[in-house]
XYZ file of C-alpha atoms in Angstrom:
562
model
C 50.527 -47.488 -35.630
C 52.278 -46.541 -38.903
C 54.264 -43.795 -37.137
C 55.308 -46.284 -34.449
C 56.668 -48.740 -37.034
C 58.342 -45.939 -38.988
C 60.075 -44.675 -35.836
C 61.194 -48.231 -35.024
C 62.745 -48.727 -38.476
C 64.088 -45.251 -39.210
C 64.546 -43.751 -35.724
C 62.717 -41.122 -33.717
C 62.209 -37.991 -35.821
C 63.471 -35.665 -33.054
C 66.352 -37.763 -31.731
C 67.610 -39.192 -35.046
C 66.977 -36.230 -37.303
C 65.452 -36.011 -40.762
C 68.693 -36.552 -42.702
C 69.629 -39.723 -40.810
C 66.094 -41.119 -41.112
C 66.385 -40.665 -44.889
C 69.712 -42.529 -44.893
C 68.126 -45.403 -42.959
C 65.320 -45.529 -45.541
C 67.892 -45.768 -48.351
C 69.684 -48.623 -46.567
C 66.435 -50.556 -46.145
C 65.520 -50.033 -49.805
C 68.989 -51.245 -50.909
C 68.612 -54.354 -48.702
C 65.194 -55.151 -50.213
C 66.576 -54.569 -53.729
C 69.494 -56.950 -53.145
C 67.120 -59.612 -51.838
C 64.859 -59.352 -54.883
C 67.874 -59.317 -57.228
C 69.224 -62.481 -55.559
C 65.942 -64.291 -56.152
C 65.862 -63.229 -59.833
C 69.509 -64.240 -60.379
C 68.823 -67.624 -58.823
C 65.658 -68.227 -60.853
C 67.388 -67.269 -64.125
C 70.417 -69.403 -63.233
C 72.810 -66.514 -63.934
C 75.714 -68.147 -62.191
C 76.902 -69.019 -58.700
C 79.147 -66.001 -58.101
C 76.613 -63.421 -59.275
C 73.906 -64.869 -57.034
C 76.332 -65.145 -54.109
C 77.535 -61.531 -54.456
C 74.019 -60.063 -54.470
C 73.006 -62.262 -51.553
C 76.150 -61.447 -49.487
C 75.345 -57.772 -49.969
C 72.257 -58.264 -47.773
C 74.005 -59.065 -44.421
C 76.678 -56.454 -45.137
C 74.056 -53.727 -45.673
C 72.099 -54.998 -42.628
C 75.253 -54.548 -40.527
C 75.699 -50.996 -41.856
C 72.024 -50.297 -41.077
C 72.569 -51.551 -37.504
C 75.680 -49.361 -37.107
C 73.769 -46.261 -38.170
C 70.306 -46.927 -36.711
C 71.001 -48.614 -33.365
C 74.626 -47.670 -32.607
C 73.804 -44.099 -33.718
C 77.067 -43.833 -35.673
C 75.366 -41.965 -38.476
C 78.424 -40.644 -40.311
C 80.161 -44.036 -40.134
C 77.025 -45.607 -41.624
C 77.055 -43.175 -44.572
C 80.728 -43.844 -45.311
C 80.342 -47.631 -45.056
C 77.252 -47.639 -47.299
C 78.970 -45.556 -50.010
C 82.226 -47.563 -50.041
C 80.385 -50.911 -49.945
C 78.170 -49.957 -52.896
C 81.232 -48.843 -54.895
C 82.979 -52.197 -54.326
C 79.829 -54.303 -54.820
C 78.844 -52.607 -58.081
C 82.347 -52.987 -59.528
C 82.262 -56.733 -58.805
C 78.746 -57.095 -60.211
C 79.818 -55.243 -63.388
C 81.947 -58.201 -64.513
C 79.661 -60.882 -63.107
C 76.562 -59.550 -64.903
C 77.679 -58.921 -68.487
C 79.048 -55.364 -67.895
C 77.398 -52.682 -70.074
C 75.322 -55.331 -71.871
C 73.557 -56.182 -68.612
C 71.369 -54.183 -66.205
C 74.244 -52.723 -64.205
C 73.986 -49.301 -65.871
C 70.522 -48.873 -64.345
C 72.009 -49.702 -60.948
C 74.713 -47.091 -61.448
C 72.127 -44.411 -62.249
C 70.282 -45.209 -58.997
C 73.574 -45.257 -57.080
C 74.447 -41.859 -58.543
C 71.088 -40.551 -57.235
C 71.924 -41.934 -53.793
C 75.281 -40.111 -53.791
C 73.581 -36.801 -54.574
C 70.856 -37.305 -51.965
C 73.019 -38.626 -49.114
C 76.071 -36.366 -49.311
C 76.401 -32.617 -49.503
C 79.077 -29.979 -49.939
C 82.685 -30.817 -50.894
C 82.357 -34.512 -49.926
C 79.500 -34.980 -52.395
C 81.591 -33.377 -55.166
C 84.463 -35.762 -54.384
C 82.195 -38.823 -54.536
C 80.472 -37.668 -57.733
C 83.899 -37.191 -59.308
C 84.980 -40.642 -58.092
C 81.775 -42.104 -59.566
C 82.540 -40.808 -63.069
C 86.214 -41.794 -62.880
C 85.158 -45.287 -61.775
C 82.635 -45.541 -64.642
C 85.241 -44.500 -67.241
C 87.731 -47.004 -65.786
C 85.154 -49.819 -65.997
C 84.376 -48.939 -69.622
C 88.092 -48.911 -70.508
C 88.742 -52.280 -68.866
C 85.671 -53.791 -70.563
C 86.798 -52.505 -73.963
C 90.351 -53.830 -73.633
C 89.718 -56.987 -71.605
C 86.179 -57.938 -72.626
C 87.005 -61.651 -72.537
C 86.960 -61.548 -68.730
C 83.332 -60.348 -68.599
C 80.817 -63.108 -67.829
C 78.182 -63.091 -70.605
C 74.623 -64.362 -70.758
C 74.195 -67.889 -72.063
C 71.119 -66.865 -74.073
C 69.314 -63.770 -75.344
C 66.213 -64.762 -73.371
C 68.216 -64.608 -70.142
C 69.478 -61.152 -71.019
C 66.040 -59.778 -71.928
C 64.396 -61.092 -68.746
C 67.279 -59.940 -66.513
C 67.540 -56.459 -68.054
C 63.809 -55.782 -67.903
C 63.532 -57.237 -64.394
C 66.370 -54.991 -63.251
C 64.772 -52.018 -65.005
C 61.532 -52.665 -63.097
C 63.306 -53.136 -59.731
C 65.463 -50.044 -60.008
C 62.616 -47.940 -61.390
C 60.672 -48.779 -58.234
C 63.729 -47.996 -56.094
C 64.293 -44.685 -57.899
C 60.597 -43.852 -57.446
C 60.880 -44.444 -53.700
C 64.007 -42.288 -53.474
C 62.533 -39.404 -55.461
C 59.242 -39.632 -53.530
C 61.072 -39.639 -50.196
C 63.194 -36.643 -51.221
C 60.078 -34.822 -52.460
C 58.220 -35.556 -49.208
C 61.163 -34.253 -47.193
C 61.144 -31.077 -49.279
C 57.397 -30.642 -48.756
C 57.723 -31.217 -44.982
C 60.605 -28.760 -44.717
C 58.673 -26.194 -46.781
C 55.611 -26.578 -44.550
C 57.827 -26.400 -41.490
C 59.344 -23.135 -42.782
C 55.895 -21.714 -43.553
C 54.631 -22.734 -40.133
C 57.714 -21.192 -38.535
C 56.997 -17.941 -40.375
C 53.382 -18.000 -39.187
C 54.500 -18.685 -35.624
C 57.040 -15.861 -35.807
C 54.387 -13.472 -37.063
C 52.037 -14.553 -34.287
C 54.925 -14.269 -31.800
C 55.760 -10.710 -32.896
C 52.102 -9.670 -32.660
C 51.827 -11.313 -29.246
C 55.150 -9.828 -28.137
C 53.982 -6.356 -29.138
C 50.932 -6.871 -26.931
C 52.974 -8.345 -24.051
C 55.461 -5.437 -24.110
C 52.954 -2.642 -24.605
C 50.681 -3.836 -21.783
C 53.219 -3.466 -18.924
C 54.782 -0.390 -20.564
C 51.361 1.260 -20.571
C 51.132 0.773 -16.802
C 54.751 1.813 -16.183
C 54.495 5.028 -18.213
C 50.971 5.829 -17.093
C 51.550 5.476 -13.375
C 54.976 7.168 -13.637
C 53.200 10.235 -15.021
C 50.571 10.049 -12.276
C 53.354 10.097 -9.672
C 54.276 13.572 -10.929
C 50.835 14.790 -9.823
C 49.868 15.489 -6.201
C 48.829 12.107 -4.720
C 48.234 10.671 -1.266
C 50.803 8.383 0.360
C 48.482 5.411 -0.127
C 48.049 6.182 -3.842
C 51.796 6.686 -4.218
C 52.532 3.269 -2.691
C 49.945 1.648 -4.953
C 51.397 3.289 -8.076
C 54.951 2.283 -7.130
C 53.845 -1.319 -6.546
C 52.148 -1.448 -9.953
C 55.234 0.035 -11.652
C 57.517 -2.474 -9.883
C 55.304 -5.462 -10.757
C 55.122 -4.513 -14.429
C 58.859 -3.745 -14.540
C 59.635 -7.206 -13.175
C 57.310 -8.779 -15.763
C 58.978 -6.779 -18.550
C 62.448 -7.742 -17.326
C 61.483 -11.436 -17.335
C 60.161 -10.995 -20.861
C 63.472 -9.524 -22.007
C 65.444 -12.298 -20.282
C 63.323 -14.933 -22.062
C 63.974 -13.302 -25.441
C 67.723 -13.204 -24.706
C 67.676 -16.861 -23.607
C 65.892 -18.088 -26.736
C 68.342 -16.074 -28.864
C 71.329 -17.616 -27.037
C 69.861 -21.087 -27.449
C 69.369 -20.611 -31.190
C 72.938 -19.295 -31.489
C 74.190 -22.271 -29.388
C 75.797 -19.891 -26.892
C 74.260 -21.302 -23.706
C 76.783 -23.009 -21.426
C 76.061 -25.363 -18.538
C 77.971 -24.936 -15.245
C 77.375 -27.904 -12.899
C 77.742 -27.406 -9.136
C 76.906 -29.554 -6.114
C 73.868 -28.494 -4.086
C 71.064 -29.748 -1.857
C 67.724 -30.201 -3.582
C 65.807 -29.260 -0.441
C 67.353 -25.775 -0.506
C 66.305 -25.361 -4.144
C 62.735 -26.500 -3.499
C 62.430 -24.321 -0.390
C 63.489 -21.288 -2.460
C 60.936 -22.159 -5.145
C 58.183 -22.701 -2.600
C 58.737 -19.323 -0.937
C 58.755 -17.510 -4.297
C 55.614 -19.194 -5.591
C 53.647 -18.932 -2.353
C 54.087 -15.177 -2.722
C 53.016 -15.439 -6.375
C 49.834 -17.269 -5.349
C 49.033 -14.521 -2.839
C 49.753 -11.821 -5.421
C 47.449 -13.485 -7.967
C 44.732 -13.951 -5.314
C 44.996 -17.745 -5.510
C 45.656 -18.479 -1.848
C 43.075 -21.273 -2.069
C 45.589 -23.358 -4.059
C 47.935 -25.553 -2.015
C 51.578 -25.729 -3.115
C 53.685 -28.711 -2.005
C 57.041 -30.209 -2.843
C 58.227 -33.792 -2.422
C 61.789 -35.134 -2.567
C 63.132 -38.598 -1.647
C 65.334 -37.291 1.199
C 65.890 -33.909 2.903
C 69.663 -34.371 2.411
C 69.541 -35.435 -1.246
C 72.349 -33.744 -3.168
C 73.122 -33.679 -6.880
C 75.528 -32.115 -9.336
C 73.894 -30.001 -12.033
C 73.552 -26.411 -13.193
C 71.467 -25.121 -10.283
C 70.634 -21.816 -11.981
C 69.306 -23.496 -15.126
C 67.465 -26.199 -13.176
C 65.775 -23.511 -11.098
C 64.894 -21.634 -14.298
C 63.194 -24.713 -15.789
C 61.222 -25.466 -12.609
C 60.267 -21.776 -12.295
C 58.934 -21.762 -15.872
C 56.855 -24.875 -15.197
C 55.547 -23.554 -11.862
C 54.684 -20.181 -13.404
C 52.526 -21.973 -15.983
C 50.944 -24.115 -13.266
C 49.981 -21.011 -11.254
C 48.734 -19.232 -14.389
C 46.453 -22.046 -15.572
C 45.179 -23.298 -12.188
C 42.308 -21.638 -10.299
C 41.514 -24.285 -7.676
C 43.037 -27.392 -6.167
C 46.746 -28.033 -5.763
C 50.152 -27.742 -7.373
C 52.883 -30.236 -6.570
C 56.540 -30.052 -7.518
C 59.146 -32.653 -6.704
C 61.476 -35.362 -7.907
C 62.284 -39.017 -7.410
C 65.256 -41.243 -8.238
C 64.827 -43.440 -11.307
C 67.941 -45.558 -11.746
C 70.742 -43.281 -12.907
C 68.366 -40.364 -13.401
C 66.398 -37.915 -11.309
C 62.890 -37.351 -12.606
C 61.516 -33.901 -11.759
C 57.860 -33.007 -12.116
C 55.285 -30.262 -11.614
C 51.645 -31.338 -11.467
C 48.587 -29.095 -11.269
C 44.798 -29.361 -11.316
C 44.389 -26.653 -13.970
C 42.719 -26.435 -17.359
C 44.942 -29.055 -19.042
C 46.236 -29.231 -22.614
C 44.415 -30.746 -25.620
C 46.146 -33.927 -26.919
C 46.840 -32.412 -30.362
C 48.945 -29.653 -28.789
C 50.959 -31.694 -26.275
C 53.989 -32.019 -28.582
C 53.701 -28.574 -30.160
C 53.819 -26.641 -26.878
C 57.580 -27.268 -26.631
C 58.195 -25.560 -29.972
C 59.378 -21.960 -29.941
C 56.718 -19.298 -30.450
C 53.860 -21.822 -30.133
C 51.099 -20.789 -27.776
C 47.830 -22.614 -27.092
C 45.031 -20.088 -27.351
C 42.443 -20.930 -24.708
C 39.424 -18.934 -25.836
C 37.427 -18.266 -22.675
C 34.980 -15.405 -22.398
C 36.068 -14.521 -18.862
C 39.847 -15.008 -19.061
C 42.845 -14.039 -21.187
C 46.094 -15.870 -20.417
C 49.175 -13.739 -20.971
C 52.428 -15.217 -22.207
C 54.907 -15.246 -25.102
C 55.006 -18.931 -26.010
C 58.771 -19.334 -25.503
C 59.027 -20.462 -21.860
C 58.526 -24.172 -22.611
C 60.834 -24.019 -25.642
C 63.545 -22.565 -23.380
C 62.861 -25.252 -20.762
C 63.091 -28.083 -23.305
C 66.396 -26.810 -24.693
C 67.910 -26.316 -21.228
C 66.860 -29.810 -20.122
C 68.399 -31.321 -23.261
C 71.609 -29.315 -22.753
C 71.823 -30.780 -19.238
C 71.476 -34.295 -20.685
C 67.787 -34.905 -20.005
C 64.405 -35.188 -21.699
C 61.108 -33.390 -21.020
C 57.501 -34.373 -21.751
C 53.935 -33.635 -20.619
C 51.013 -35.750 -19.442
C 47.735 -33.856 -19.538
C 43.981 -34.188 -19.797
C 41.780 -31.177 -20.598
C 39.866 -30.012 -17.553
C 41.839 -32.228 -15.146
C 45.321 -30.705 -15.103
C 48.834 -31.273 -16.410
C 52.023 -32.969 -15.250
C 55.276 -31.784 -16.807
C 58.146 -34.222 -16.243
C 61.828 -34.133 -17.124
C 64.858 -36.248 -16.338
C 68.458 -35.309 -15.544
C 71.512 -37.568 -15.092
C 72.108 -38.381 -11.436
C 75.048 -39.704 -9.458
C 74.874 -39.738 -5.639
C 76.857 -36.864 -4.113
C 78.112 -37.220 -0.554
C 77.187 -34.621 2.064
C 80.343 -32.543 2.741
C 79.371 -31.862 6.353
C 78.371 -34.244 9.115
C 74.941 -33.233 10.326
C 74.877 -31.884 13.865
C 78.599 -31.281 14.225
C 79.702 -27.934 15.620
C 82.184 -25.785 13.724
C 84.812 -26.365 16.413
C 84.365 -30.126 16.249
C 84.570 -30.145 12.466
C 87.703 -27.962 12.513
C 89.196 -30.201 15.213
C 89.376 -33.037 12.692
C 92.129 -31.172 10.840
C 95.678 -30.522 12.068
C 97.501 -28.023 9.914
C 100.125 -26.738 12.305
C 103.137 -25.458 10.385
C 101.072 -24.754 7.272
C 100.448 -21.207 5.990
C 97.273 -19.805 4.460
C 96.845 -16.409 2.789
C 93.326 -14.944 2.917
C 92.761 -12.141 0.388
C 89.614 -10.450 1.726
C 88.804 -6.753 2.033
C 85.637 -7.122 4.155
C 86.545 -7.271 7.853
C 83.507 -9.362 8.857
C 84.144 -11.918 6.107
C 87.788 -12.234 7.128
C 86.866 -12.682 10.792
C 84.397 -15.439 9.859
C 87.051 -17.357 7.910
C 89.585 -16.824 10.682
C 87.191 -18.161 13.350
C 86.359 -21.268 11.314
C 90.032 -22.048 10.650
C 91.746 -21.150 13.949
C 91.067 -24.562 15.551
C 93.020 -26.278 12.767
C 96.298 -24.688 13.908
C 97.012 -23.205 10.491
C 98.952 -19.911 10.335
C 96.892 -17.221 8.635
C 98.147 -14.202 6.680
C 95.799 -11.532 5.339
C 95.747 -9.218 2.326
C 93.021 -6.617 1.766
C 93.905 -5.762 -1.849
C 94.881 -7.728 -4.923
C 98.337 -6.177 -5.271
C 99.009 -6.835 -1.588
C 98.158 -10.512 -2.089
C 100.617 -10.737 -4.995
C 103.365 -9.077 -2.937
C 102.784 -11.395 0.027
C 103.017 -14.503 -2.184
C 106.293 -13.157 -3.594
C 107.725 -12.327 -0.135
C 106.431 -15.405 1.748
C 107.434 -18.624 -0.016
C 106.056 -20.580 2.976
C 102.446 -19.864 1.905
C 100.777 -23.190 1.067
C 97.380 -22.001 -0.179
C 95.476 -18.802 -1.049
C 91.794 -18.024 -0.434
C 91.154 -15.316 -3.021
C 88.296 -12.831 -2.888
C 87.368 -11.586 -6.359
C 85.930 -8.115 -5.782
C 88.577 -5.927 -4.138
C 89.619 -2.317 -4.540
C 92.279 -1.689 -7.158
C 93.440 -4.986 -8.595
C 90.645 -7.573 -8.504
C 91.012 -11.246 -7.648
C 91.141 -12.388 -11.274
C 94.211 -10.281 -12.080
C 95.832 -11.044 -8.704
C 95.445 -14.784 -9.413
C 97.023 -14.432 -12.850
C 100.053 -12.664 -11.342
C 100.327 -15.191 -8.512
C 100.188 -17.984 -11.081
C 103.105 -16.322 -12.906
C 105.109 -16.192 -9.638
C 104.246 -19.638 -8.294
C 102.764 -21.956 -10.876
C 101.872 -24.765 -8.431
C 100.441 -22.705 -5.551
C 96.762 -23.676 -5.013
C 94.355 -20.711 -5.235
C 90.693 -21.083 -4.228
C 88.269 -18.348 -5.241
C 85.917 -17.394 -2.363
C 83.481 -14.872 -3.722
C 79.970 -13.464 -3.755
C 80.053 -13.697 -7.549
C 77.799 -16.758 -7.801
C 75.968 -16.228 -11.066
C 76.139 -18.418 -14.133
C 79.637 -18.384 -15.600
C 81.392 -16.933 -12.533
C 83.029 -20.231 -11.596
C 84.295 -20.656 -15.159
C 85.743 -17.118 -15.133
C 87.558 -17.857 -11.858
C 89.065 -21.032 -13.273
C 90.070 -19.256 -16.489
C 91.952 -16.717 -14.376
C 93.934 -19.571 -12.812
C 91.986 -20.525 -9.666
C 92.167 -24.215 -8.812
C 88.761 -24.231 -7.159
C 85.734 -22.105 -6.335
C 83.599 -21.366 -3.264
C 80.477 -19.208 -3.516
C 79.449 -17.079 -0.523
C 77.841 -17.752 1.897
C 80.424 -20.436 2.593
C 79.532 -23.337 4.883
C 82.227 -24.231 7.434
C 82.283 -27.915 6.505
C 82.582 -27.159 2.793
C 85.430 -24.692 3.445
C 87.377 -27.127 5.617
C 86.905 -30.040 3.236
C 87.948 -27.940 0.247
C 91.143 -26.729 1.961
C 91.901 -30.287 3.079
C 91.853 -31.445 -0.537
C 94.858 -29.218 -1.252
C 96.767 -29.338 2.049
C 96.451 -33.053 2.801
C-alpha cells in the first residue's frame, strides 16, 4: 500500500527515474513547509503581505509539481522550482525582518536543495548565483535597512525564529535522509549488479564450455574411423551445439549494443500471419527436437490479413525469446502465442502451462544477468539470464511495455504492447497478376531495371509488361549509371544492390549526382536489419525486399509514376 501511494505521489520508479522522484519529493516538502509557515505567520500576526506571499507560494509550487510529475516535463519543473524559490526568498527577506528573522535558515535549506537537485556546470552556476544574491541582499539591507519590515515585539521574533528553525530542521532532515536513502539504494544496486555479473560470468563459462565440449569432442571423433550412422549423429550434435553457441554470442552482442545505446529500430509493413506461421514452424521443430511432441503449440490473431508497421526482425526476436522459454520450462500441456488489438496498441502474448515463476521474482526476471534457479533433482535448466532483459529493452525501444503474469506450478503468460495503426493491404486478395497490372497504364513511361540475375529480371518484366511501360535493363552498376546519363527519358530506376563490379549503393550515388530528382527504388535480397537504412543513405527513395510481391511492386512504382 505504501509503495502504491509513493508511486502515485512521486511517479513510477522505472518510468520516472530516481532523480525525478527525488525532485518531486522536494517539491512536496516545500509545499508542506509553505503551508505550515503560512499558518504560523497568520497566528503570530506578522503582517498581511508576509502571510500572503507564503500562502501564494503553495499554488505556484503545486503547479510546478504538476508540470514535472504529471506532464513529465522534468527539466522544466527543476528550472521553475529553482527560479521561483529565488524570487520568493528575496521577497520574504524584506517582509520577514531580513537577517534578524528566520530567513537565513531558509537560505541554508535552499542551498542544500540546489546542491541535491542540480549537477555539473549548471549546479556551479546556481551556487555562484546563490552567493551573489546573498551578498546583494546583505548590501541592500545595510544601506537601506529602513525598508525592511521589522517585528513589532521581541516575543514575536523569538517565536517566529524558533518555529522556523524547527520547521526547516525537519525539512533538512527529510532532505538529508532522502539523499542518504538514495545513496544506500544505489550502493546496494551496484553491489547486486556486481553479484549478478559474477554469477553471469560463472554461468556463461558453463554455458560456453558445455557446447564447446561437444563440438571439440565429436570433431575429434570424426577423425577416427566411424560408420555412416555414427558420422551423421556426430555431425548433428556438432551442428546443434554450434547453433546454440552462435545464439549465445548473438545474445551477448545484443545486450552489449543495448547498454551502449547502439540498437536501432527499422519499421517495415508486414502481415502478422506470416510472422506467426514462421514462428510456429520453427518451434514445432524445436518441440520435436526436445522430445516434447505431446505439447500443443497454437497461435491466435484477430484476422488472417492483419498488417502492422514495426521492426519485424526485433519483434520476431522478442517472440522467439519468449517461446524458447515457454518450450524450456513446459513439459506437458500447451503453449499459445498470439495478439489482439487493444485501442491504439497491439498486445502480444505467449502463455504456457509450465513450472511458473515465484511472485518475488516476477519483476527481477527482466533485469540483465538475473536467472531464477529452479532447484530440481531431475532437471537443470540451461540459460544465461539475458534473454528477457534483451526482450524488455527491445519492446521499450519499439514504444511498448512488457510484463508477466504467472503462478508457480500453473504456467506463465508474458505480455507486451506495441503501438498500432491499421495498415491497408497493398494487394487485393484473389486478383491475378495480369488483372492487377491492368489497373495501371504507363504507356510512354520508361523504367530502368538494374538486375544481373536473368530469372529475377524476367519476373519483373512479366509483372510489368501489362502496364505498357517501356523497360530498359542494366546488368552492372556502371552500366546503369551510363544508361541514366544517355537516356534522359528514364522516369524511374529499380536498383539491385548486389551486382558485379560497382554495387547498387555506389551506382545510386552516381545516378543521384547526374539526376537529383530521378526516383530510385532498391529491390534487393539484402533484407536484414539496417539494410533499408543503408539503401536510403545511398540515395534510394524507397526499398523493396526480395521476394517481391506483384501487388507491392506495382503499388510502389505507381507512387512515383502517378
